Amino acid sequence: MDNEKISAALLDIAETELAFTIIQSGKASKKVNGLYKLDTHEIILHNKNFKSDNALMYTAIHEYAHHLIAEETLRATGVPAVSSRVHTQRFWERFAGLLETAEKKGYYVIGLEKSPELEQLTDEIKKKYLTENGRLMYEFGKALARAFDLCEQADIRYEDYVDRVLGLPRTAAHDILELSAVHVNPAIGYENMKTVAKIRNPEQRATAEAGFLRGKSPDAVRAGLKKSTAIEKGDVKAQLQKEKNRLEKTIASLAARLEAVEERLARL
């Protein structure tokens, strides 16, 4: 796939007003499949790493997600990026959304059908491990809830019981206990069940569970929850103000650092 086709596909997946360049290095890399250069808006793809255009597009979409976030940050603050941590929840949410669109438009497929053995193993993992583990942990939560009641009746400190009798970390015990308060579909797996069980609003809880069942990534589901919670609380303005304050502090810190570097340069 040539650079022009890759660019056209990315633009069809999501539009951008910030010009970018696709560069295929013609090399293989053991460290990374690709990278995004923030200062030049170049997407570098080490195309010798890939066996197919499909695999190449996955990495191109990954780097394009960085570009789109840089564009959003630039539009909001005048600075393309201010954090060295690039693989944030915001990034994984955006990347997952781009992959979904790419699949719908035929630019990328996960391709499980190419390996019947993998399809069979995936079905086994979901049913035998994810669903079964979720069911067991739900029952575990019910058992801990009963243990809590019995500790209360016997005037036994539940925390001590958890610590020294069961040998469970308190955080883990708390998460498992929360599962007993609501019924969550075990098909989404224990880790995702924990996320859903923590949601107090029944409608949001149902939406999150449905998202997991549809195959949404955990980051995408959590990001959706944050947005809906902010809207529900009427807290959008406060969230934006908090972000503005954080960005202003970062910009001020960078400006001070720049001034110090310029002073050192002037003395050389």
PDB file of C-alpha atoms in Angstrom, residues 15-256:
ATOM      1  CA  GLU A  15     -10.992  14.079   9.160  1.00  0.00           C
ATOM      2  CA  THR A  16      -8.210  16.399  10.256  1.00  0.00           C
ATOM      3  CA  GLU A  17      -7.380  20.002   9.422  1.00  0.00           C
ATOM      4  CA  LEU A  18      -3.783  19.580  10.539  1.00  0.00           C
ATOM      5  CA  ALA A  19      -1.633  18.395   7.646  1.00  0.00           C
ATOM      6  CA  PHE A  20       0.321  15.197   8.195  1.00  0.00           C
ATOM      7  CA  THR A  21       2.757  13.105   6.184  1.00  0.00           C
ATOM      8  CA  ILE A  22       3.040   9.356   5.817  1.00  0.00           C
ATOM      9  CA  ILE A  23       6.592   8.021   5.549  1.00  0.00           C
ATOM     10  CA  GLN A  24       7.395   4.353   5.053  1.00  0.00           C
ATOM     11  CA  SER A  25      10.942   3.884   6.270  1.00  0.00           C
ATOM     12  CA  GLY A  26      11.697   0.846   4.138  1.00  0.00           C
ATOM     13  CA  LYS A  27      13.227  -0.686   7.263  1.00  0.00           C
ATOM     14  CA  ALA A  28      12.444  -3.167   9.997  1.00  0.00           C
ATOM     15  CA  SER A  29      12.624  -2.165  13.645  1.00  0.00           C
ATOM     16  CA  LYS A  30      12.813  -4.401  16.707  1.00  0.00           C
ATOM     17  CA  LYS A  31      11.731  -1.542  18.983  1.00  0.00           C
ATOM     18  CA  VAL A  32       8.617  -0.074  17.357  1.00  0.00           C
ATOM     19  CA  ASN A  33       6.361  -0.641  14.370  1.00  0.00           C
ATOM     20  CA  GLY A  34       5.828   3.071  13.887  1.00  0.00           C
ATOM     21  CA  LEU A  35       5.997   6.464  15.518  1.00  0.00           C
ATOM     22  CA  TYR A  36       4.472   9.922  15.328  1.00  0.00           C
ATOM     23  CA  LYS A  37       6.725  12.977  15.185  1.00  0.00           C
ATOM     24  CA  LEU A  38       4.922  15.733  17.011  1.00  0.00           C
ATOM     25  CA  ASP A  39       7.048  18.595  15.697  1.00  0.00           C
ATOM     26  CA  THR A  40       6.713  17.691  12.002  1.00  0.00           C
ATOM     27  CA  HIS A  41       3.393  15.764  12.094  1.00  0.00           C
ATOM     28  CA  GLU A  42       5.023  12.819  10.356  1.00  0.00           C
ATOM     29  CA  ILE A  43       3.716   9.270  10.716  1.00  0.00           C
ATOM     30  CA  ILE A  44       6.676   6.930  10.314  1.00  0.00           C
ATOM     31  CA  LEU A  45       5.858   3.317   9.463  1.00  0.00           C
ATOM     32  CA  HIS A  46       8.591   0.673   9.558  1.00  0.00           C
ATOM     33  CA  ASN A  47       6.914  -1.219   6.748  1.00  0.00           C
ATOM     34  CA  LYS A  48       9.398  -4.109   6.748  1.00  0.00           C
ATOM     35  CA  ASN A  49       7.851  -5.146  10.078  1.00  0.00           C
ATOM     36  CA  PHE A  50       4.537  -6.032   8.434  1.00  0.00           C
ATOM     37  CA  LYS A  51       3.459  -9.095   6.493  1.00  0.00           C
ATOM     38  CA  SER A  52       0.311  -7.469   5.128  1.00  0.00           C
ATOM     39  CA  ASP A  53      -1.350  -4.148   4.370  1.00  0.00           C
ATOM     40  CA  ASN A  54      -3.855  -4.964   7.102  1.00  0.00           C
ATOM     41  CA  ALA A  55      -1.109  -5.088   9.740  1.00  0.00           C
ATOM     42  CA  LEU A  56       0.400  -1.894   8.366  1.00  0.00           C
ATOM     43  CA  MET A  57      -2.977  -0.120   8.578  1.00  0.00           C
ATOM     44  CA  TYR A  58      -3.332  -1.082  12.236  1.00  0.00           C
ATOM     45  CA  THR A  59      -0.111   0.759  13.066  1.00  0.00           C
ATOM     46  CA  ALA A  60      -0.991   3.667  10.769  1.00  0.00           C
ATOM     47  CA  ILE A  61      -4.304   4.091  12.620  1.00  0.00           C
ATOM     48  CA  HIS A  62      -2.449   3.906  15.955  1.00  0.00           C
ATOM     49  CA  GLU A  63      -0.111   6.734  14.975  1.00  0.00           C
ATOM     50  CA  TYR A  64      -2.983   8.705  13.422  1.00  0.00           C
ATOM     51  CA  ALA A  65      -4.727   8.638  16.814  1.00  0.00           C
ATOM     52  CA  HIS A  66      -1.677  10.449  18.215  1.00  0.00           C
ATOM     53  CA  HIS A  67      -1.981  13.016  15.421  1.00  0.00           C
ATOM     54  CA  LEU A  68      -5.671  13.662  16.087  1.00  0.00           C
ATOM     55  CA  ILE A  69      -5.078  14.126  19.805  1.00  0.00           C
ATOM     56  CA  ALA A  70      -2.182  16.487  19.048  1.00  0.00           C
ATOM     57  CA  GLU A  71      -4.536  18.476  16.804  1.00  0.00           C
ATOM     58  CA  GLU A  72      -7.209  18.672  19.499  1.00  0.00           C
ATOM     59  CA  THR A  73      -4.662  19.796  22.087  1.00  0.00           C
ATOM     60  CA  LEU A  74      -3.222  22.381  19.701  1.00  0.00           C
ATOM     61  CA  ARG A  75      -6.677  23.772  18.988  1.00  0.00           C
ATOM     62  CA  ALA A  76      -7.509  24.007  22.685  1.00  0.00           C
ATOM     63  CA  THR A  77      -4.212  25.310  24.049  1.00  0.00           C
ATOM     64  CA  GLY A  78      -2.021  26.473  21.198  1.00  0.00           C
ATOM     65  CA  VAL A  79       0.464  23.720  22.106  1.00  0.00           C
ATOM     66  CA  PRO A  80       0.246  20.337  20.321  1.00  0.00           C
ATOM     67  CA  ALA A  81       1.120  18.310  23.440  1.00  0.00           C
ATOM     68  CA  VAL A  82       2.356  19.026  26.950  1.00  0.00           C
ATOM     69  CA  SER A  83       2.793  15.565  28.481  1.00  0.00           C
ATOM     70  CA  SER A  84       5.447  12.940  27.930  1.00  0.00           C
ATOM     71  CA  ARG A  85       2.832  10.266  28.638  1.00  0.00           C
ATOM     72  CA  VAL A  86       1.158   9.659  25.296  1.00  0.00           C
ATOM     73  CA  HIS A  87      -0.636   6.340  25.791  1.00  0.00           C
ATOM     74  CA  THR A  88      -3.331   7.678  28.088  1.00  0.00           C
ATOM     75  CA  GLN A  89      -6.875   6.425  28.520  1.00  0.00           C
ATOM     76  CA  ARG A  90      -7.895   9.228  26.184  1.00  0.00           C
ATOM     77  CA  PHE A  91      -5.559   7.811  23.532  1.00  0.00           C
ATOM     78  CA  TRP A  92      -6.782   4.221  23.852  1.00  0.00           C
ATOM     79  CA  GLU A  93     -10.385   5.407  23.677  1.00  0.00           C
ATOM     80  CA  ARG A  94      -9.691   7.371  20.491  1.00  0.00           C
ATOM     81  CA  PHE A  95      -7.687   4.538  18.950  1.00  0.00           C
ATOM     82  CA  ALA A  96     -10.462   2.013  19.653  1.00  0.00           C
ATOM     83  CA  GLY A  97     -13.012   4.306  18.013  1.00  0.00           C
ATOM     84  CA  LEU A  98     -10.843   4.698  14.918  1.00  0.00           C
ATOM     85  CA  LEU A  99     -10.435   0.928  14.643  1.00  0.00           C
ATOM     86  CA  GLU A 100     -14.202   0.460  14.807  1.00  0.00           C
ATOM     87  CA  THR A 101     -14.703   2.967  11.997  1.00  0.00           C
ATOM     88  CA  ALA A 102     -11.871   1.413   9.974  1.00  0.00           C
ATOM     89  CA  GLU A 103     -13.502  -2.008  10.249  1.00  0.00           C
ATOM     90  CA  LYS A 104     -16.888  -0.666   9.174  1.00  0.00           C
ATOM     91  CA  LYS A 105     -15.324   1.001   6.128  1.00  0.00           C
ATOM     92  CA  GLY A 106     -13.209  -2.011   5.215  1.00  0.00           C
ATOM     93  CA  TYR A 107      -9.773  -0.516   5.799  1.00  0.00           C
ATOM     94  CA  TYR A 108      -8.881  -2.932   8.585  1.00  0.00           C
ATOM     95  CA  VAL A 109     -10.125  -6.281   9.891  1.00  0.00           C
ATOM     96  CA  ILE A 110      -9.047  -8.165  12.985  1.00  0.00           C
ATOM     97  CA  GLY A 111      -9.257 -11.314  10.866  1.00  0.00           C
ATOM     98  CA  LEU A 112     -10.093 -14.116  13.316  1.00  0.00           C
ATOM     99  CA  GLU A 113     -11.733 -15.999  10.445  1.00  0.00           C
ATOM    100  CA  LYS A 114      -8.286 -16.592   8.947  1.00  0.00           C
ATOM    101  CA  SER A 115      -7.483 -18.985  11.796  1.00  0.00           C
ATOM    102  CA  PRO A 116     -10.234 -21.495  12.640  1.00  0.00           C
ATOM    103  CA  GLU A 117      -8.034 -22.777  15.464  1.00  0.00           C
ATOM    104  CA  LEU A 118      -7.817 -19.291  16.969  1.00  0.00           C
ATOM    105  CA  GLU A 119     -11.576 -18.830  16.588  1.00  0.00           C
ATOM    106  CA  GLN A 120     -12.143 -22.069  18.480  1.00  0.00           C
ATOM    107  CA  LEU A 121      -9.635 -21.102  21.176  1.00  0.00           C
ATOM    108  CA  THR A 122     -11.232 -17.662  21.511  1.00  0.00           C
ATOM    109  CA  ASP A 123     -14.626 -19.241  22.077  1.00  0.00           C
ATOM    110  CA  GLU A 124     -13.074 -21.536  24.698  1.00  0.00           C
ATOM    111  CA  ILE A 125     -11.348 -18.608  26.452  1.00  0.00           C
ATOM    112  CA  LYS A 126     -14.570 -16.606  26.592  1.00  0.00           C
ATOM    113  CA  LYS A 127     -16.763 -19.453  27.833  1.00  0.00           C
ATOM    114  CA  LYS A 128     -14.378 -21.539  29.922  1.00  0.00           C
ATOM    115  CA  TYR A 129     -12.284 -18.787  31.481  1.00  0.00           C
ATOM    116  CA  LEU A 130     -13.783 -15.285  31.209  1.00  0.00           C
ATOM    117  CA  THR A 131     -17.417 -16.253  31.796  1.00  0.00           C
ATOM    118  CA  GLU A 132     -16.667 -19.016  34.296  1.00  0.00           C
ATOM    119  CA  ASN A 133     -14.249 -16.847  36.245  1.00  0.00           C
ATOM    120  CA  GLY A 134     -16.808 -14.045  36.278  1.00  0.00           C
ATOM    121  CA  ARG A 135     -19.454 -16.428  37.626  1.00  0.00           C
ATOM    122  CA  LEU A 136     -17.119 -17.766  40.332  1.00  0.00           C
ATOM    123  CA  MET A 137     -16.104 -14.273  41.423  1.00  0.00           C
ATOM    124  CA  TYR A 138     -19.774 -13.237  41.646  1.00  0.00           C
ATOM    125  CA  GLU A 139     -20.414 -16.221  43.921  1.00  0.00           C
ATOM    126  CA  PHE A 140     -17.239 -15.348  45.837  1.00  0.00           C
ATOM    127  CA  GLY A 141     -18.698 -11.870  46.417  1.00  0.00           C
ATOM    128  CA  LYS A 142     -21.897 -13.395  47.800  1.00  0.00           C
ATOM    129  CA  ALA A 143     -19.817 -15.577  50.126  1.00  0.00           C
ATOM    130  CA  LEU A 144     -17.834 -12.572  51.388  1.00  0.00           C
ATOM    131  CA  ALA A 145     -21.076 -10.679  52.012  1.00  0.00           C
ATOM    132  CA  ARG A 146     -22.281 -13.597  54.129  1.00  0.00           C
ATOM    133  CA  ALA A 147     -18.920 -13.713  55.926  1.00  0.00           C
ATOM    134  CA  PHE A 148     -19.253  -9.997  56.680  1.00  0.00           C
ATOM    135  CA  ASP A 149     -22.671 -10.556  58.288  1.00  0.00           C
ATOM    136  CA  LEU A 150     -21.377 -13.490  60.328  1.00  0.00           C
ATOM    137  CA  CYS A 151     -18.385 -11.464  61.507  1.00  0.00           C
ATOM    138  CA  GLU A 152     -20.749  -8.733  62.662  1.00  0.00           C
ATOM    139  CA  GLN A 153     -22.878 -11.256  64.557  1.00  0.00           C
ATOM    140  CA  ALA A 154     -19.835 -12.815  66.233  1.00  0.00           C
ATOM    141  CA  ASP A 155     -18.218  -9.444  67.054  1.00  0.00           C
ATOM    142  CA  ILE A 156     -15.237 -10.293  64.835  1.00  0.00           C
ATOM    143  CA  ARG A 157     -13.422  -7.562  62.929  1.00  0.00           C
ATOM    144  CA  TYR A 158     -14.126  -8.306  59.275  1.00  0.00           C
ATOM    145  CA  GLU A 159     -10.912  -6.519  58.226  1.00  0.00           C
ATOM    146  CA  ASP A 160      -8.830  -8.803  60.457  1.00  0.00           C
ATOM    147  CA  TYR A 161     -10.724 -11.821  59.133  1.00  0.00           C
ATOM    148  CA  VAL A 162      -9.918 -10.784  55.561  1.00  0.00           C
ATOM    149  CA  ASP A 163      -6.285  -9.966  56.361  1.00  0.00           C
ATOM    150  CA  ARG A 164      -5.218 -12.902  58.492  1.00  0.00           C
ATOM    151  CA  VAL A 165      -7.776 -15.668  58.056  1.00  0.00           C
ATOM    152  CA  LEU A 166      -8.422 -15.436  54.320  1.00  0.00           C
ATOM    153  CA  GLY A 167      -5.114 -13.785  53.450  1.00  0.00           C
ATOM    154  CA  LEU A 168      -6.825 -11.494  50.936  1.00  0.00           C
ATOM    155  CA  PRO A 169      -5.606  -7.990  50.107  1.00  0.00           C
ATOM    156  CA  ARG A 170      -8.261  -5.589  51.375  1.00  0.00           C
ATOM    157  CA  THR A 171      -8.675  -3.868  48.024  1.00  0.00           C
ATOM    158  CA  ALA A 172      -9.260  -7.203  46.276  1.00  0.00           C
ATOM    159  CA  ALA A 173     -11.744  -8.255  48.971  1.00  0.00           C
ATOM    160  CA  HIS A 174     -13.600  -4.948  48.598  1.00  0.00           C
ATOM    161  CA  ASP A 175     -13.826  -5.302  44.812  1.00  0.00           C
ATOM    162  CA  ILE A 176     -15.107  -8.870  45.078  1.00  0.00           C
ATOM    163  CA  LEU A 177     -17.616  -7.911  47.766  1.00  0.00           C
ATOM    164  CA  GLU A 178     -19.025  -5.160  45.538  1.00  0.00           C
ATOM    165  CA  LEU A 179     -20.065  -7.797  43.006  1.00  0.00           C
ATOM    166  CA  SER A 180     -22.581  -9.137  45.511  1.00  0.00           C
ATOM    167  CA  ALA A 181     -24.515  -5.852  45.504  1.00  0.00           C
ATOM    168  CA  VAL A 182     -25.572  -5.998  41.825  1.00  0.00           C
ATOM    169  CA  HIS A 183     -25.940  -8.689  39.202  1.00  0.00           C
ATOM    170  CA  VAL A 184     -23.530  -8.261  36.308  1.00  0.00           C
ATOM    171  CA  ASN A 185     -23.387 -10.545  33.280  1.00  0.00           C
ATOM    172  CA  PRO A 186     -20.356 -12.806  33.886  1.00  0.00           C
ATOM    173  CA  ALA A 187     -19.779 -13.066  30.131  1.00  0.00           C
ATOM    174  CA  ILE A 188     -17.868  -9.771  30.253  1.00  0.00           C
ATOM    175  CA  GLY A 189     -15.241 -11.255  32.609  1.00  0.00           C
ATOM    176  CA  TYR A 190     -14.284 -10.416  36.180  1.00  0.00           C
ATOM    177  CA  GLU A 191     -12.174  -7.309  35.488  1.00  0.00           C
ATOM    178  CA  ASN A 192     -14.954  -5.685  33.477  1.00  0.00           C
ATOM    179  CA  MET A 193     -17.523  -6.835  36.044  1.00  0.00           C
ATOM    180  CA  LYS A 194     -15.604  -4.833  38.661  1.00  0.00           C
ATOM    181  CA  THR A 195     -15.912  -1.719  36.504  1.00  0.00           C
ATOM    182  CA  VAL A 196     -19.649  -2.203  36.029  1.00  0.00           C
ATOM    183  CA  ALA A 197     -20.307  -3.066  39.704  1.00  0.00           C
ATOM    184  CA  LYS A 198     -18.811   0.255  40.827  1.00  0.00           C
ATOM    185  CA  ILE A 199     -21.391   2.231  38.801  1.00  0.00           C
ATOM    186  CA  ARG A 200     -24.210   3.390  41.057  1.00  0.00           C
ATOM    187  CA  ASN A 201     -26.592   4.622  38.356  1.00  0.00           C
ATOM    188  CA  PRO A 202     -28.585   1.602  37.057  1.00  0.00           C
ATOM    189  CA  GLU A 203     -28.964   3.059  33.543  1.00  0.00           C
ATOM    190  CA  GLN A 204     -25.259   3.822  33.246  1.00  0.00           C
ATOM    191  CA  ARG A 205     -24.457   0.388  34.624  1.00  0.00           C
ATOM    192  CA  ALA A 206     -26.636  -1.250  31.967  1.00  0.00           C
ATOM    193  CA  THR A 207     -25.057   0.906  29.242  1.00  0.00           C
ATOM    194  CA  ALA A 208     -21.549  -0.041  30.350  1.00  0.00           C
ATOM    195  CA  GLU A 209     -22.399  -3.746  30.471  1.00  0.00           C
ATOM    196  CA  ALA A 210     -23.947  -3.556  27.006  1.00  0.00           C
ATOM    197  CA  GLY A 211     -20.815  -1.826  25.719  1.00  0.00           C
ATOM    198  CA  PHE A 212     -18.608  -4.646  26.993  1.00  0.00           C
ATOM    199  CA  LEU A 213     -20.930  -7.257  25.492  1.00  0.00           C
ATOM    200  CA  ARG A 214     -20.713  -5.474  22.117  1.00  0.00           C
ATOM    201  CA  GLY A 215     -16.931  -5.740  22.232  1.00  0.00           C
ATOM    202  CA  LYS A 216     -16.015  -2.211  23.242  1.00  0.00           C
ATOM    203  CA  SER A 217     -12.611  -1.851  24.856  1.00  0.00           C
ATOM    204  CA  PRO A 218     -12.428  -1.219  28.630  1.00  0.00           C
ATOM    205  CA  ASP A 219     -10.914   2.231  27.992  1.00  0.00           C
ATOM    206  CA  ALA A 220     -13.726   3.152  25.593  1.00  0.00           C
ATOM    207  CA  VAL A 221     -16.372   2.087  28.112  1.00  0.00           C
ATOM    208  CA  ARG A 222     -14.693   3.991  30.974  1.00  0.00           C
ATOM    209  CA  ALA A 223     -14.333   7.105  28.823  1.00  0.00           C
ATOM    210  CA  GLY A 224     -18.017   6.940  27.927  1.00  0.00           C
ATOM    211  CA  LEU A 225     -18.885   6.695  31.615  1.00  0.00           C
ATOM    212  CA  LYS A 226     -16.818   9.771  32.429  1.00  0.00           C
ATOM    213  CA  LYS A 227     -18.573  11.796  29.736  1.00  0.00           C
ATOM    214  CA  SER A 228     -22.052  10.748  30.768  1.00  0.00           C
ATOM    215  CA  THR A 229     -21.274  11.340  34.452  1.00  0.00           C
ATOM    216  CA  ALA A 230     -19.968  14.836  33.733  1.00  0.00           C
ATOM    217  CA  ILE A 231     -23.090  15.684  31.730  1.00  0.00           C
ATOM    218  CA  GLU A 232     -25.390  14.173  34.361  1.00  0.00           C
ATOM    219  CA  LYS A 233     -23.827  16.246  37.114  1.00  0.00           C
ATOM    220  CA  GLY A 234     -23.805  19.416  35.027  1.00  0.00           C
ATOM    221  CA  ASP A 235     -20.098  19.521  35.687  1.00  0.00           C
ATOM    222  CA  VAL A 236     -18.808  20.084  32.158  1.00  0.00           C
ATOM    223  CA  LYS A 237     -17.742  23.673  32.852  1.00  0.00           C
ATOM    224  CA  ALA A 238     -15.932  22.653  36.035  1.00  0.00           C
ATOM    225  CA  GLN A 239     -14.129  19.855  34.210  1.00  0.00           C
ATOM    226  CA  LEU A 240     -13.016  22.246  31.473  1.00  0.00           C
ATOM    227  CA  GLN A 241     -11.868  24.791  34.048  1.00  0.00           C
ATOM    228  CA  LYS A 242      -9.848  22.094  35.808  1.00  0.00           C
ATOM    229  CA  GLU A 243      -8.243  21.109  32.516  1.00  0.00           C
ATOM    230  CA  LYS A 244      -7.547  24.763  31.726  1.00  0.00           C
ATOM    231  CA  ASN A 245      -5.836  25.289  35.079  1.00  0.00           C
ATOM    232  CA  ARG A 246      -3.714  22.186  34.610  1.00  0.00           C
ATOM    233  CA  LEU A 247      -2.662  23.250  31.125  1.00  0.00           C
ATOM    234  CA  GLU A 248      -1.840  26.788  32.285  1.00  0.00           C
ATOM    235  CA  LYS A 249       0.446  25.398  34.999  1.00  0.00           C
ATOM    236  CA  THR A 250       2.157  23.135  32.489  1.00  0.00           C
ATOM    237  CA  ILE A 251       2.631  25.947  29.990  1.00  0.00           C
ATOM    238  CA  ALA A 252       4.052  28.212  32.711  1.00  0.00           C
ATOM    239  CA  SER A 253       6.467  25.470  33.734  1.00  0.00           C
ATOM    240  CA  LEU A 254       7.570  24.948  30.143  1.00  0.00           C
ATOM    241  CA  ALA A 255       7.999  28.688  29.647  1.00  0.00           C
ATOM    242  CA  ALA A 256      10.251  28.884  32.706  1.00  0.00           C
TER     243      ALA A 256
END
